[in-house]
CSV table of C-alpha atoms in Angstrom, one decimal:
chain,number,residue,atom,x,y,z
A,1,UNK,CA,-44.1,-72.4,19.1
A,2,UNK,CA,-41.8,-70.1,21.1
A,3,UNK,CA,-43.3,-67.3,23.1
A,4,UNK,CA,-42.2,-63.7,22.7
A,5,UNK,CA,-40.5,-63.9,26.1
A,6,UNK,CA,-38.4,-66.9,25.0
A,7,UNK,CA,-37.5,-65.3,21.7
A,8,UNK,CA,-36.2,-62.1,23.3
A,9,UNK,CA,-34.3,-64.0,26.0
A,10,UNK,CA,-36.4,-62.4,28.8
A,11,UNK,CA,-37.9,-64.3,31.7
A,12,UNK,CA,-41.4,-65.6,30.8
A,13,UNK,CA,-44.3,-63.7,32.1
A,14,UNK,CA,-47.9,-64.5,32.9
A,15,UNK,CA,-50.5,-64.1,30.2
A,16,UNK,CA,-53.4,-61.7,30.5
A,17,UNK,CA,-56.0,-64.1,29.2
A,18,UNK,CA,-58.9,-63.8,31.6
A,19,UNK,CA,-61.9,-61.8,30.3
A,20,UNK,CA,-64.4,-60.0,32.4
A,21,UNK,CA,-66.8,-63.0,32.1
A,22,UNK,CA,-64.0,-65.4,33.1
A,23,UNK,CA,-63.3,-63.2,36.2
A,24,UNK,CA,-66.9,-63.0,37.3
A,25,UNK,CA,-67.3,-66.8,36.9
A,26,UNK,CA,-64.1,-67.4,38.9
A,27,UNK,CA,-65.4,-65.2,41.7
A,28,UNK,CA,-69.0,-66.6,41.7
A,29,UNK,CA,-67.8,-70.2,41.6
A,30,UNK,CA,-65.2,-69.6,44.3
A,31,UNK,CA,-67.9,-68.3,46.6
A,32,UNK,CA,-70.6,-70.8,45.9
A,33,UNK,CA,-69.2,-74.1,47.2
A,34,UNK,CA,-71.1,-76.3,49.6
A,35,UNK,CA,-72.3,-73.7,52.1
A,36,UNK,CA,-75.5,-72.7,50.4
A,37,UNK,CA,-76.6,-76.4,50.7
A,38,UNK,CA,-75.9,-76.5,54.4
A,39,UNK,CA,-76.2,-73.2,56.2
A,40,UNK,CA,-79.9,-72.5,56.3
A,41,UNK,CA,-80.2,-74.5,59.6
A,42,UNK,CA,-77.8,-72.1,61.3
A,43,UNK,CA,-79.8,-69.1,60.2
A,44,UNK,CA,-83.3,-70.4,60.7
A,45,UNK,CA,-82.6,-71.3,64.3
A,46,UNK,CA,-81.8,-67.8,65.6
A,47,UNK,CA,-84.1,-66.1,63.0
A,48,UNK,CA,-87.3,-68.2,62.7
A,49,UNK,CA,-89.1,-65.3,61.0
A,50,UNK,CA,-89.3,-65.4,57.2
A,51,UNK,CA,-88.7,-61.6,56.8
A,52,UNK,CA,-85.6,-61.7,59.0
A,53,UNK,CA,-84.4,-65.0,57.5
A,54,UNK,CA,-84.2,-63.3,54.0
A,55,UNK,CA,-83.0,-60.0,55.4
A,56,UNK,CA,-79.9,-61.5,56.9
A,57,UNK,CA,-78.9,-62.9,53.5
A,58,UNK,CA,-79.3,-59.4,52.0
A,59,UNK,CA,-77.3,-57.8,54.8
A,60,UNK,CA,-74.5,-60.3,54.3
A,61,UNK,CA,-74.3,-59.3,50.6
A,62,UNK,CA,-74.4,-55.6,51.4
A,63,UNK,CA,-71.7,-55.9,54.0
A,64,UNK,CA,-69.5,-57.9,51.6
A,65,UNK,CA,-70.1,-55.2,49.0
A,66,UNK,CA,-68.8,-52.6,51.5
A,67,UNK,CA,-65.5,-54.5,51.5
A,68,UNK,CA,-65.6,-55.2,47.7
A,69,UNK,CA,-65.7,-51.5,46.8
A,70,UNK,CA,-62.7,-50.9,49.0
A,71,UNK,CA,-60.8,-53.8,47.4
A,72,UNK,CA,-61.9,-52.6,44.0
A,73,UNK,CA,-60.0,-49.3,44.4
A,74,UNK,CA,-56.9,-51.3,45.6
A,75,UNK,CA,-57.3,-53.6,42.7
A,76,UNK,CA,-57.3,-50.7,40.3
A,77,UNK,CA,-54.2,-49.3,42.0
A,78,UNK,CA,-52.2,-52.6,41.9
A,79,UNK,CA,-53.4,-54.8,39.1
A,80,UNK,CA,-50.8,-57.5,39.7
A,81,UNK,CA,-51.0,-61.2,40.7
A,82,UNK,CA,-51.2,-61.7,44.4
A,83,UNK,CA,-54.0,-59.3,45.0
A,84,UNK,CA,-54.7,-58.9,48.7
A,85,UNK,CA,-51.1,-59.9,49.5
A,86,UNK,CA,-49.9,-57.0,47.4
A,87,UNK,CA,-52.3,-54.5,49.1
A,88,UNK,CA,-51.2,-55.6,52.6
A,89,UNK,CA,-47.6,-55.3,51.6
A,90,UNK,CA,-48.0,-51.8,50.2
A,91,UNK,CA,-50.0,-50.7,53.4
A,92,UNK,CA,-48.1,-52.5,56.2
A,93,UNK,CA,-44.9,-54.0,54.8
A,94,UNK,CA,-43.4,-57.4,54.1
A,95,UNK,CA,-44.1,-59.2,57.4
A,96,UNK,CA,-47.9,-58.6,57.6
A,97,UNK,CA,-48.3,-59.5,53.9
A,98,UNK,CA,-46.1,-62.7,54.4
A,99,UNK,CA,-48.2,-63.9,57.4
A,100,UNK,CA,-51.3,-63.5,55.3
A,101,UNK,CA,-49.8,-65.5,52.5
A,102,UNK,CA,-48.5,-68.1,54.9
A,103,UNK,CA,-51.9,-68.5,56.4
A,104,UNK,CA,-53.4,-69.0,53.0
A,105,UNK,CA,-50.8,-71.6,52.0
A,106,UNK,CA,-50.6,-73.5,55.3
A,107,UNK,CA,-54.3,-73.8,56.1
A,108,UNK,CA,-56.9,-71.6,54.3
A,109,UNK,CA,-56.3,-72.5,50.7
A,110,UNK,CA,-54.8,-75.9,51.2
A,111,UNK,CA,-57.6,-76.8,53.6
A,112,UNK,CA,-60.3,-75.4,51.3
A,113,UNK,CA,-59.0,-77.4,48.3
A,114,UNK,CA,-58.7,-80.6,50.4
A,115,UNK,CA,-62.2,-80.1,52.0
A,116,UNK,CA,-64.0,-79.3,48.7
A,117,UNK,CA,-62.3,-82.2,46.8
A,118,UNK,CA,-63.2,-84.7,49.5
A,119,UNK,CA,-66.7,-83.3,49.7
A,120,UNK,CA,-67.1,-83.6,45.9
A,121,UNK,CA,-66.0,-87.2,46.1
A,122,UNK,CA,-68.2,-87.9,49.0
A,123,UNK,CA,-71.3,-86.6,47.2
A,124,UNK,CA,-70.2,-88.6,44.1
A,125,UNK,CA,-70.3,-91.6,46.4
A,126,UNK,CA,-74.0,-91.1,46.8
A,127,UNK,CA,-74.3,-91.8,43.1
A,128,UNK,CA,-71.4,-94.3,42.7
A,129,UNK,CA,-71.4,-96.4,45.9
A,130,UNK,CA,-68.0,-97.8,45.2
A,131,UNK,CA,-66.4,-94.5,46.2
A,132,UNK,CA,-68.6,-94.0,49.3
A,133,UNK,CA,-67.1,-92.6,52.5
A,134,UNK,CA,-68.2,-95.8,54.2
A,135,UNK,CA,-65.4,-97.7,52.5
A,136,UNK,CA,-62.4,-97.2,54.8
A,137,UNK,CA,-59.1,-98.1,53.1
A,138,UNK,CA,-56.8,-97.6,56.2
A,139,UNK,CA,-56.6,-95.7,59.4
A,140,UNK,CA,-53.9,-93.1,59.9
A,141,UNK,CA,-53.3,-92.1,63.6
A,142,UNK,CA,-56.9,-93.1,64.3
A,143,UNK,CA,-58.3,-91.1,61.4
A,144,UNK,CA,-60.1,-93.1,58.7
A,145,UNK,CA,-58.8,-92.7,55.1
A,146,UNK,CA,-61.7,-93.6,52.9
A,147,UNK,CA,-62.2,-94.2,49.1
A,148,UNK,CA,-63.7,-90.7,49.1
A,149,UNK,CA,-60.4,-89.3,50.4
A,150,UNK,CA,-58.6,-91.3,47.7
A,151,UNK,CA,-60.8,-89.9,44.9
A,152,UNK,CA,-60.3,-86.4,46.5
A,153,UNK,CA,-56.6,-86.8,45.9
A,154,UNK,CA,-57.2,-87.7,42.3
A,155,UNK,CA,-59.4,-84.6,41.9
A,156,UNK,CA,-56.6,-82.4,43.4
A,157,UNK,CA,-54.1,-84.0,40.9
A,158,UNK,CA,-56.4,-83.3,38.0
A,159,UNK,CA,-57.1,-79.7,39.0
A,160,UNK,CA,-53.4,-79.0,39.5
A,161,UNK,CA,-52.4,-80.6,36.2
A,162,UNK,CA,-55.0,-78.7,34.1
A,163,UNK,CA,-54.0,-75.4,35.6
A,164,UNK,CA,-50.3,-76.1,35.2
A,165,UNK,CA,-50.6,-76.7,31.4
A,166,UNK,CA,-52.1,-73.4,30.6
A,167,UNK,CA,-54.3,-70.6,31.9
A,168,UNK,CA,-56.8,-71.1,29.1
A,169,UNK,CA,-57.2,-74.8,30.1
A,170,UNK,CA,-57.7,-73.9,33.8
A,171,UNK,CA,-60.2,-71.2,32.9
A,172,UNK,CA,-62.0,-73.5,30.5
A,173,UNK,CA,-62.3,-76.2,33.2
A,174,UNK,CA,-63.5,-73.5,35.7
A,175,UNK,CA,-66.1,-72.1,33.3
A,176,UNK,CA,-67.6,-75.4,32.2
A,177,UNK,CA,-67.9,-76.6,35.8
A,178,UNK,CA,-69.4,-73.2,36.8
A,179,UNK,CA,-72.0,-73.1,34.1
A,180,UNK,CA,-72.9,-76.7,34.8
A,181,UNK,CA,-73.5,-75.7,38.5
A,182,UNK,CA,-75.6,-72.7,37.5
A,183,UNK,CA,-77.8,-74.8,35.2
A,184,UNK,CA,-78.3,-77.4,37.9
A,185,UNK,CA,-79.2,-74.8,40.5
A,186,UNK,CA,-81.5,-73.0,38.1
A,187,UNK,CA,-83.3,-76.2,37.4
A,188,UNK,CA,-83.7,-76.9,41.2
A,189,UNK,CA,-85.2,-73.4,41.7
A,190,UNK,CA,-87.5,-73.3,38.6
A,191,UNK,CA,-88.7,-76.9,38.9
A,192,UNK,CA,-89.2,-76.4,42.6
A,193,UNK,CA,-91.6,-73.6,42.1
A,194,UNK,CA,-93.2,-75.0,38.9
A,195,UNK,CA,-93.9,-78.6,39.9
A,196,UNK,CA,-92.6,-78.9,43.5
A,197,UNK,CA,-95.0,-79.9,46.3
A,198,UNK,CA,-94.3,-76.7,48.4
A,199,UNK,CA,-96.5,-74.1,50.1
A,200,UNK,CA,-96.6,-70.3,49.7
A,201,UNK,CA,-97.9,-70.1,53.2
A,202,UNK,CA,-94.4,-70.9,54.5
A,203,UNK,CA,-93.3,-67.4,53.5
A,204,UNK,CA,-95.7,-65.8,56.1
A,205,UNK,CA,-95.6,-68.6,58.7
A,206,UNK,CA,-93.6,-67.9,61.9
A,207,UNK,CA,-92.3,-70.7,64.1
A,208,UNK,CA,-94.1,-71.1,67.4
A,209,UNK,CA,-92.4,-68.9,69.9
A,210,UNK,CA,-90.2,-67.4,67.2
A,211,UNK,CA,-89.1,-63.9,66.7
A,212,UNK,CA,-91.6,-61.2,65.8
A,213,UNK,CA,-90.8,-57.9,64.1
A,214,UNK,CA,-91.6,-56.2,67.4
A,215,UNK,CA,-88.2,-57.1,68.8
A,216,UNK,CA,-86.2,-54.6,70.8
A,217,UNK,CA,-83.2,-53.2,68.9
A,218,UNK,CA,-80.8,-55.1,71.1
A,219,UNK,CA,-82.6,-58.4,70.5
A,220,UNK,CA,-82.8,-57.8,66.8
A,221,UNK,CA,-79.1,-57.0,66.5
A,222,UNK,CA,-78.2,-60.0,68.6
A,223,UNK,CA,-80.3,-62.4,66.5
A,224,UNK,CA,-79.0,-60.9,63.2
A,225,UNK,CA,-75.5,-61.1,64.5
A,226,UNK,CA,-75.8,-64.9,65.1
A,227,UNK,CA,-77.3,-65.4,61.7
A,228,UNK,CA,-74.6,-63.4,60.0
A,229,UNK,CA,-71.9,-65.8,61.2
A,230,UNK,CA,-73.1,-68.4,58.7
A,231,UNK,CA,-74.0,-65.9,56.0
A,232,UNK,CA,-70.5,-64.3,56.0
A,233,UNK,CA,-68.9,-67.6,55.4
A,234,UNK,CA,-71.3,-68.4,52.6
A,235,UNK,CA,-70.2,-65.2,50.9
A,236,UNK,CA,-66.5,-65.7,51.5
A,237,UNK,CA,-64.3,-66.1,48.4
A,238,UNK,CA,-64.9,-62.9,46.6
A,239,UNK,CA,-61.2,-62.0,47.1
A,240,UNK,CA,-60.1,-64.7,44.6
A,241,UNK,CA,-60.3,-62.5,41.6
A,242,UNK,CA,-57.7,-60.1,43.1
A,243,UNK,CA,-55.2,-62.9,43.3
A,244,UNK,CA,-55.2,-63.5,39.6
A,245,UNK,CA,-55.3,-59.7,38.6
A,246,UNK,CA,-52.0,-60.2,36.8
A,247,UNK,CA,-53.8,-62.4,34.3
A,248,UNK,CA,-57.0,-60.4,33.8
A,249,UNK,CA,-57.4,-58.3,30.7
A,250,UNK,CA,-57.7,-54.6,31.4
A,251,UNK,CA,-57.4,-55.3,35.1
A,252,UNK,CA,-57.9,-51.7,36.3
A,253,UNK,CA,-61.4,-51.9,34.9
A,254,UNK,CA,-62.3,-55.6,35.0
A,255,UNK,CA,-61.1,-56.6,38.5
A,256,UNK,CA,-63.2,-54.0,40.3
A,257,UNK,CA,-66.2,-54.7,38.0
A,258,UNK,CA,-65.9,-58.4,38.5
A,259,UNK,CA,-66.0,-58.1,42.3
A,260,UNK,CA,-69.1,-56.0,42.3
A,261,UNK,CA,-71.0,-57.9,39.6
A,262,UNK,CA,-69.9,-61.2,41.2
A,263,UNK,CA,-71.2,-60.5,44.7
A,264,UNK,CA,-74.4,-59.1,43.3
A,265,UNK,CA,-74.8,-62.4,41.3
A,266,UNK,CA,-74.1,-64.5,44.3
A,267,UNK,CA,-76.6,-62.6,46.4
A,268,UNK,CA,-79.3,-63.2,43.8
A,269,UNK,CA,-78.5,-66.9,43.6
A,270,UNK,CA,-78.5,-67.3,47.4
A,271,UNK,CA,-81.9,-65.6,47.7
A,272,UNK,CA,-83.3,-67.8,45.0
A,273,UNK,CA,-82.0,-71.0,46.6
A,274,UNK,CA,-83.3,-70.0,50.1
A,275,UNK,CA,-86.7,-69.0,48.7
A,276,UNK,CA,-86.9,-72.5,47.3
A,277,UNK,CA,-86.0,-74.0,50.7
A,278,UNK,CA,-88.7,-71.9,52.4
A,279,UNK,CA,-91.2,-72.8,49.7
A,280,UNK,CA,-90.5,-76.5,50.5
A,281,UNK,CA,-90.4,-76.3,54.3
A,282,UNK,CA,-91.4,-73.9,57.1
A,283,UNK,CA,-88.5,-72.3,59.0
A,284,UNK,CA,-89.1,-74.5,62.1
A,285,UNK,CA,-88.5,-77.5,59.9
A,286,UNK,CA,-85.5,-76.0,58.1
A,287,UNK,CA,-83.9,-75.4,61.5
A,288,UNK,CA,-83.9,-79.2,62.0
A,289,UNK,CA,-81.9,-80.2,58.9
A,290,UNK,CA,-78.2,-80.1,58.5
A,291,UNK,CA,-78.5,-81.0,54.8
A,292,UNK,CA,-81.4,-78.6,54.0
A,293,UNK,CA,-81.0,-79.0,50.2
A,294,UNK,CA,-81.6,-82.8,50.5
A,295,UNK,CA,-84.6,-82.2,52.7
A,296,UNK,CA,-86.1,-79.6,50.4
A,297,UNK,CA,-85.5,-81.8,47.3
A,298,UNK,CA,-87.2,-84.7,49.0
A,299,UNK,CA,-90.2,-82.6,50.0
A,300,UNK,CA,-90.6,-80.8,46.7
A,301,UNK,CA,-90.0,-83.8,44.4
A,302,UNK,CA,-89.4,-87.3,45.9
A,303,UNK,CA,-86.6,-89.2,47.8
A,304,UNK,CA,-85.3,-90.2,44.3
A,305,UNK,CA,-84.3,-86.5,43.8
A,306,UNK,CA,-81.5,-87.0,46.3
A,307,UNK,CA,-79.3,-88.6,43.6
A,308,UNK,CA,-79.7,-85.7,41.3
A,309,UNK,CA,-79.1,-83.3,44.2
A,310,UNK,CA,-75.9,-85.1,45.1
A,311,UNK,CA,-74.6,-84.6,41.6
A,312,UNK,CA,-75.3,-80.9,41.8
A,313,UNK,CA,-73.5,-80.5,45.1
A,314,UNK,CA,-70.5,-82.6,43.8
A,315,UNK,CA,-70.2,-80.3,40.8
A,316,UNK,CA,-70.5,-77.2,43.0
A,317,UNK,CA,-67.7,-78.4,45.3
A,318,UNK,CA,-65.5,-79.4,42.4
A,319,UNK,CA,-66.0,-76.0,40.7
A,320,UNK,CA,-65.2,-74.1,43.9
A,321,UNK,CA,-62.0,-76.2,44.3
A,322,UNK,CA,-61.1,-75.3,40.8
A,323,UNK,CA,-61.4,-71.6,41.5
A,324,UNK,CA,-59.3,-71.9,44.6
A,325,UNK,CA,-56.6,-73.9,42.8
A,326,UNK,CA,-56.3,-71.5,39.9
A,327,UNK,CA,-56.2,-68.3,42.0
A,328,UNK,CA,-54.4,-69.4,45.2
A,329,UNK,CA,-51.1,-70.3,43.5
A,330,UNK,CA,-50.7,-66.7,42.2
A,331,UNK,CA,-50.3,-65.4,45.8
A,332,UNK,CA,-47.4,-67.8,46.5
A,333,UNK,CA,-45.9,-66.7,43.1
A,334,UNK,CA,-45.9,-63.1,44.3
A,335,UNK,CA,-44.5,-64.0,47.7
A,336,UNK,CA,-41.6,-66.0,46.1
A,337,UNK,CA,-40.9,-63.1,43.6
A,338,UNK,CA,-40.5,-60.8,46.6
A,339,UNK,CA,-38.0,-63.3,48.2
A,340,UNK,CA,-40.2,-64.4,51.1
A,341,UNK,CA,-41.1,-67.9,50.0
A,342,UNK,CA,-39.7,-71.0,48.2
A,343,UNK,CA,-37.6,-69.6,45.3
A,344,UNK,CA,-38.9,-72.3,42.9
A,345,UNK,CA,-42.4,-71.0,43.3
A,346,UNK,CA,-41.3,-67.7,41.7
A,347,UNK,CA,-40.7,-69.5,38.3
A,348,UNK,CA,-43.1,-69.0,35.5
A,349,UNK,CA,-43.1,-72.0,33.1
A,350,UNK,CA,-41.6,-70.9,29.8
A,351,UNK,CA,-43.9,-73.0,27.7
A,352,UNK,CA,-47.2,-72.8,29.5
A,353,UNK,CA,-46.8,-69.4,31.1
A,354,UNK,CA,-48.3,-70.5,34.4
A,355,UNK,CA,-46.9,-70.5,37.9
A,356,UNK,CA,-46.4,-74.2,37.5
A,357,UNK,CA,-44.2,-74.9,40.6
A,358,UNK,CA,-46.5,-72.8,42.8
A,359,UNK,CA,-49.4,-74.8,41.6
A,360,UNK,CA,-47.6,-78.1,42.2
A,361,UNK,CA,-46.5,-77.0,45.7
A,362,UNK,CA,-50.1,-76.0,46.5
A,363,UNK,CA,-51.4,-79.3,45.2
A,364,UNK,CA,-48.9,-81.4,47.2
A,365,UNK,CA,-49.7,-79.6,50.4
A,366,UNK,CA,-53.5,-79.9,49.8
A,367,UNK,CA,-52.9,-83.7,49.3
A,368,UNK,CA,-51.0,-83.8,52.6
A,369,UNK,CA,-53.8,-82.1,54.4
A,370,UNK,CA,-56.3,-84.5,52.7
A,371,UNK,CA,-54.4,-87.5,54.0
A,372,UNK,CA,-54.1,-86.0,57.5
A,373,UNK,CA,-57.8,-85.6,57.8
A,374,UNK,CA,-57.3,-82.4,59.8
A,375,UNK,CA,-58.2,-79.8,57.1
A,376,UNK,CA,-61.7,-79.0,58.5
A,377,UNK,CA,-60.4,-78.5,62.0
A,378,UNK,CA,-57.4,-76.4,60.9
A,379,UNK,CA,-59.6,-74.2,58.8
A,380,UNK,CA,-61.8,-73.4,61.8
A,381,UNK,CA,-58.7,-72.1,63.6
A,382,UNK,CA,-57.9,-69.5,60.9
A,383,UNK,CA,-61.5,-68.3,60.2
A,384,UNK,CA,-61.1,-65.3,62.4
A,385,UNK,CA,-57.7,-64.6,60.9
A,386,UNK,CA,-59.3,-64.4,57.4
A,387,UNK,CA,-61.8,-61.9,58.5
A,388,UNK,CA,-59.1,-59.9,60.3
A,389,UNK,CA,-57.1,-59.9,57.1
A,390,UNK,CA,-60.1,-58.4,55.2
A,391,UNK,CA,-60.5,-55.8,57.9
A,392,UNK,CA,-56.8,-54.9,57.8
A,393,UNK,CA,-56.9,-54.6,54.0
A,394,UNK,CA,-59.9,-52.2,54.1
A,395,UNK,CA,-58.1,-50.2,56.7
A,396,UNK,CA,-55.2,-50.2,54.3
A,397,UNK,CA,-57.3,-48.3,51.8
A,398,UNK,CA,-57.4,-45.4,54.3
A,399,UNK,CA,-53.6,-45.7,54.9
A,400,UNK,CA,-52.8,-45.8,51.1
A,401,UNK,CA,-55.0,-42.8,50.5
A,402,UNK,CA,-52.6,-41.0,52.8
A,403,UNK,CA,-49.3,-42.7,52.0
A,404,UNK,CA,-49.7,-43.0,48.2
A,405,UNK,CA,-52.1,-40.2,47.0
A,406,UNK,CA,-50.3,-40.1,43.6
A,407,UNK,CA,-50.9,-43.7,42.6
A,408,UNK,CA,-53.4,-43.8,39.7
A,409,UNK,CA,-56.9,-44.9,40.8
A,410,UNK,CA,-59.1,-45.6,37.8
A,411,UNK,CA,-61.8,-46.7,40.2
A,412,UNK,CA,-62.3,-44.8,43.4
A,413,UNK,CA,-64.1,-46.5,46.3
A,414,UNK,CA,-67.9,-45.9,46.1
A,415,UNK,CA,-69.2,-44.3,49.3
A,416,UNK,CA,-65.8,-43.5,50.7
A,417,UNK,CA,-65.2,-43.2,53.6
A,418,UNK,CA,-68.5,-44.4,55.0
A,419,UNK,CA,-68.9,-47.8,53.2
A,420,UNK,CA,-65.4,-49.0,54.0
A,421,UNK,CA,-65.7,-47.7,57.5
A,422,UNK,CA,-68.9,-49.7,58.1
A,423,UNK,CA,-67.0,-52.9,57.0
A,424,UNK,CA,-64.1,-52.1,59.3
A,425,UNK,CA,-66.5,-51.7,62.3
A,426,UNK,CA,-68.4,-54.9,61.5
A,427,UNK,CA,-65.2,-56.9,60.8
A,428,UNK,CA,-63.4,-55.6,63.9
A,429,UNK,CA,-66.4,-56.3,66.1
A,430,UNK,CA,-66.8,-59.8,64.7
A,431,UNK,CA,-63.1,-60.6,65.1
A,432,UNK,CA,-63.2,-59.4,68.7
A,433,UNK,CA,-66.3,-61.4,69.4
A,434,UNK,CA,-64.6,-64.5,68.0
A,435,UNK,CA,-61.7,-64.0,70.3
A,436,UNK,CA,-64.0,-63.6,73.3
A,437,UNK,CA,-66.5,-66.4,72.5
A,438,UNK,CA,-64.1,-68.9,70.9
A,439,UNK,CA,-60.7,-68.3,72.6
A,440,UNK,CA,-59.4,-71.8,71.7
A,441,UNK,CA,-59.9,-71.3,68.0
A,442,UNK,CA,-58.5,-67.8,68.2
A,443,UNK,CA,-55.4,-69.0,70.1
A,444,UNK,CA,-54.6,-71.8,67.7
A,445,UNK,CA,-55.4,-69.6,64.7
A,446,UNK,CA,-52.9,-67.0,66.0
A,447,UNK,CA,-50.4,-69.8,66.7
A,448,UNK,CA,-50.6,-71.1,63.1
A,449,UNK,CA,-50.1,-67.6,61.7
A,450,UNK,CA,-47.1,-66.9,64.0
A,451,UNK,CA,-45.4,-70.2,63.1
A,452,UNK,CA,-44.7,-68.5,59.8
A,453,UNK,CA,-42.4,-65.9,61.5
A,454,UNK,CA,-39.2,-68.1,61.6
A,455,UNK,CA,-39.8,-68.9,57.9
A,456,UNK,CA,-40.1,-65.2,57.1
A,457,UNK,CA,-36.8,-64.4,58.9
A,458,UNK,CA,-35.1,-67.3,57.1
A,459,UNK,CA,-36.2,-66.2,53.6
A,460,UNK,CA,-35.5,-62.5,54.3
A,461,UNK,CA,-32.0,-63.4,55.5
A,462,UNK,CA,-31.4,-65.5,52.4
A,463,UNK,CA,-32.6,-62.7,50.2
A,464,UNK,CA,-30.2,-60.2,51.8
A,465,UNK,CA,-27.3,-62.6,51.5
A,466,UNK,CA,-28.1,-63.1,47.7
A,467,UNK,CA,-28.3,-59.3,47.3
A,468,UNK,CA,-24.9,-58.8,49.0
């Protein structure tokens, strides 16, 4: 059946086929990957006080909401695919926006898809030993390529193909995997409290020598700051829904609403999971375990629960990879349409009405990073750049209030200017602290971003020549 675009002879366009529920599920699933099953140790260490342990999760959600309400106004102003890339372009121009998109393609999104796909396969290996990470197929430059890596490549191919052949298929895969993840996590929490062998006393117990609520303001801020490092990354991903704004129904309403509802839902899920962990183990024990979910399941139920838990984490990682796959390709589509990326990625498939070539290019690069084995290391280099990009975008809200006062704003930022200003201060302080405390990561992260400058100049020159 021919589309309307094909019948009229016009270029095919994207389809606004994502409902508010689809958008919320995309955002929530994109945020909740593997971090909630791993990060409790990094928070219980500096904050071995139950009240402070839970407070830092609440603070992380509140600070993320300070950015969300700013992004929500920008999303209501520019309801197009590309999201944050579009906002940066409107506020700062082509170069800043391109470097953000380049960072996403080169490391952040490609590395996320690679890492989550391999992690999903690795946890599947705990259930199906034949695909365990212990089975090394070959060694590439001293880096082992395991069966889990091979299965990760298969998962990347599946995610790419499903999203290429239609938005509805991609959304369906996303929604099914997300609801499966929710059901598994709900079962873990409800059964943990109903029949688990935990102790309510853990909620009032403080680790020997741990922090008391009588801390000086400086000590409290320092401890919370350390805990927030892990919490912020656990909340990262709420920006995904802005990237697919061009395919959201009634985007001026649903994109802002999805961001706020999604972060609130994630905050509730994170608190429930961490309450289950504390019910299972006191904080001084939580601080000893890298894989806290496994330790909590073993304590609450039995060692046999590890198999069920591995399945839950595998589904969670796969679902998060699906969210990143669907949404990330829309940024490169917008870049290519503006003449600052591979031209082929600007093409929308006439039959499937998806950014097929952008999805394929993203999948190929994620596969390359998977084979290289360097995706985790590369991602640590651009972490501070991602937070810097969020901070610059929130600053962009202030700039666009001045530069573009006449652009319709169906949603205006709640708490303006105070809430976005709080995020700017927190984000700027955190970025500066990363540069000071981790100069190597900051240097290489900056280098990766600046490597994109020659590409930008090349594409801009080609675009000018075509225009002439």
